[in-house]
Amino acid sequence: MALRSLATRKTLTQGLNSVKLTQSRALQTFSLPDLPYDYGALEPAISGEIMELHHQKHHQTYITNYNKALEQLHEAILKGDSSTVVKLQSAIKFNGGGHINHSIFWKNLAPIREGGGEPPKGSLGWAIDTSFGSFESLIQKISAEGAALQGSGWVWLGVDKELKKLVIETTANQDPLVTKGPNLVPLLGIDVWEHAYYLQYKNVRPDYLKNIWKVINWQYASEVYEKECP
Amino acid sequence: MAAAASMTATSLTLALLPPQGLRGSTRSLPSTKPQRWFSRKAGSNWVTAKFELKPPPYPMNALEPHMSQETFTYHWGKHHRAYVDNLNKQIVGTELEGLSLEEIIIVSYNKGDILPAFNNAAQAWNHEFFWESMKPGGGGKPSGDLLDLIERDFGSFERFIEEFKSAAATQFGSGWAWLAYKANRLNVDNAVNPWPSEKDKKLVVVKSPNAVNPLIWDYFPLLTIDVWEHAYYLDFQNRRPDYISIFMEKLVSWEAVSARLEKAKAQVAEREMEEERRKKEEEEEDDEDVEMYVDSNTDDSEAE
């Protein structure tokens, strides 16, 4: 959803022509997506307090700052102010990335009673066994990579849509998976920023990475995979 | 004895750093006293010499209510401890064992292509420096030399506060913000400024990601704030700007910052005298060469 909106903006600015742009001046802004479950629905794996702060405060702040940066970018493009256009890139990458990543993350989670933690079936299940030996060894590998990540960032299971191949990657801060390769599509992203677990797990990130598997929505990951690799 | 130890250290650095990095990096250890690692090595049981988790210079609840005892208990007792413990495990039996913490930081930073020990070494150093940047009843305004330099280099104390707060607030992700003293070096990693002047020595505000600290740019750190989320999440949750304001208003130990500035200036003066002495020696050698050259040149011209 967020990605599609970005693509729309891109085509808009690509046909850059000052008259056209002035006419289509209504700049699209982004707003906080609803969670498909209650804040407390992932307990005890992730506390309601964490979910509420994470969604209402952190994700909202990325969206607010992303909208601000887009507006400044829009003005700078209209003015032909190239140095501002370039200067805004880091804020767009960070805040836009924060919006993209969190939007995926919420869909990657599900309460246990709604299928959270149930291993993937069908073609994704087969692909995992082929690429990583077993579902358990995939989980072990992602957890290890997430625990080893220095500072803030994300650990991903993605699919290379050209090579039709599963990959595990980490990205720093709010860099989205696509920064690691233009053909990479995220199936599952786990937030390993301290704000994702600190109130509950404190310094013990590995425990968070052990428990989060109980509420992973493999159904969503499977749907994305099947769309990219029919 | 000391000479032998020095040789060992030099060849170690040579082995780990690209050749062009050697000169810059051996000269860019502002607070390293070589004696520290000599004595470590010369000590009767140097094998067990380890970095220790130094307690903060005040009790765990002394910064309440601005920084809670709970935050402190985790931050010092778990995070800082893990960096020190992991570093000790990591360097056992390697070439890094026996070096000072500052030396490990510079060597393992490896001109940006960081080696595994860097994160633990730099974080161990950063946290000790952070605890000593605060005190109960801190905040307020500095005085004397420090205030003069702040006003000279930032326009006013208020402007400095704004710049420091902004650096801390805009460090994307985990990291640190710093006030540092920069002496005669260009802002290009470890490159040496070919035309140093007194005006180059100034205070700067910088931010750094994850474990990075200004030692690797050859700056003298004076003040730091930890902006990893673990530093403030239990007390302020997502409100990093509130944490930064409280830190500046209630916690900064300007005495510590002033003392670090004086120490930095003394070290710079010492370093400059050493450089001057080395330059003179080189010039004297050059003079001899020039004389010989002039002699032979004169001979040639007479022959023509």
Short mmCIF file of N, CA, C and O in Angstrom, two decimals, chain A residues 9 25 27-29 64-78 84 88 92:
data_model
loop_
_atom_site.label_atom_id
_atom_site.label_comp_id
_atom_site.label_asym_id
_atom_site.label_seq_id
_atom_site.Cartn_x
_atom_site.Cartn_y
_atom_site.Cartn_z
N ARG A 9 3.59 8.78 -6.58
CA ARG A 9 4.27 10.07 -6.45
C ARG A 9 5.42 10.17 -7.44
O ARG A 9 5.69 11.21 -7.98
N ARG A 25 -1.51 20.21 -7.55
CA ARG A 25 -0.76 20.60 -6.37
C ARG A 25 -1.19 19.84 -5.11
O ARG A 25 -0.43 19.77 -4.14
N LEU A 27 -1.01 17.58 -2.65
CA LEU A 27 0.04 16.62 -2.30
C LEU A 27 -0.57 15.52 -1.45
O LEU A 27 -1.25 15.78 -0.46
N GLN A 28 -0.29 14.28 -1.86
CA GLN A 28 -0.84 13.17 -1.08
C GLN A 28 -0.09 13.01 0.24
O GLN A 28 1.12 12.99 0.26
N THR A 29 -0.84 12.96 1.31
CA THR A 29 -0.18 12.73 2.59
C THR A 29 -0.58 11.35 3.10
O THR A 29 -1.54 10.75 2.62
N THR A 64 4.28 11.57 10.41
CA THR A 64 4.27 13.03 10.52
C THR A 64 5.50 13.64 9.86
O THR A 64 5.41 14.58 9.06
N ASN A 65 6.66 13.09 10.19
CA ASN A 65 7.89 13.65 9.64
C ASN A 65 8.08 13.34 8.16
O ASN A 65 8.70 14.11 7.42
N TYR A 66 7.52 12.22 7.73
CA TYR A 66 7.57 11.87 6.30
C TYR A 66 6.71 12.86 5.52
O TYR A 66 7.15 13.42 4.51
N ASN A 67 5.51 13.13 6.00
CA ASN A 67 4.64 14.10 5.33
C ASN A 67 5.29 15.48 5.26
O ASN A 67 5.23 16.15 4.24
N LYS A 68 5.92 15.87 6.38
CA LYS A 68 6.61 17.16 6.42
C LYS A 68 7.71 17.21 5.36
O LYS A 68 7.84 18.19 4.62
N ALA A 69 8.50 16.16 5.31
CA ALA A 69 9.62 16.12 4.37
C ALA A 69 9.10 16.12 2.92
O ALA A 69 9.69 16.78 2.05
N LEU A 70 8.01 15.42 2.67
CA LEU A 70 7.45 15.39 1.31
C LEU A 70 6.96 16.77 0.89
O LEU A 70 7.13 17.18 -0.26
N GLU A 71 6.37 17.46 1.85
CA GLU A 71 5.88 18.81 1.54
C GLU A 71 7.05 19.74 1.21
O GLU A 71 7.01 20.51 0.25
N GLN A 72 8.12 19.63 2.03
CA GLN A 72 9.30 20.45 1.76
C GLN A 72 9.93 20.08 0.42
O GLN A 72 10.40 20.94 -0.32
N LEU A 73 9.90 18.79 0.13
CA LEU A 73 10.46 18.34 -1.15
C LEU A 73 9.66 18.92 -2.32
O LEU A 73 10.22 19.41 -3.30
N HIS A 74 8.37 18.87 -2.17
CA HIS A 74 7.47 19.38 -3.20
C HIS A 74 7.77 20.86 -3.47
O HIS A 74 7.94 21.28 -4.63
N GLU A 75 7.89 21.63 -2.39
CA GLU A 75 8.20 23.06 -2.56
C GLU A 75 9.56 23.27 -3.19
O GLU A 75 9.74 24.13 -4.06
N ALA A 76 10.55 22.50 -2.73
CA ALA A 76 11.90 22.66 -3.25
C ALA A 76 11.95 22.33 -4.74
O ALA A 76 12.65 22.99 -5.51
N ILE A 77 11.19 21.32 -5.16
CA ILE A 77 11.16 20.96 -6.58
C ILE A 77 10.52 22.09 -7.39
O ILE A 77 11.03 22.49 -8.44
N LEU A 78 9.44 22.63 -6.85
CA LEU A 78 8.78 23.74 -7.55
C LEU A 78 9.70 24.94 -7.72
O LEU A 78 9.69 25.60 -8.74
N THR A 84 18.25 21.81 -1.50
CA THR A 84 17.25 21.35 -0.54
C THR A 84 16.71 19.97 -0.92
O THR A 84 16.51 19.12 -0.07
N LEU A 88 17.04 16.80 1.68
CA LEU A 88 15.87 16.12 2.25
C LEU A 88 15.93 14.60 2.12
O LEU A 88 15.12 13.89 2.74
N ILE A 92 13.75 11.68 4.21
CA ILE A 92 12.75 10.90 3.47
C ILE A 92 13.03 9.41 3.62
O ILE A 92 12.13 8.60 3.87
#
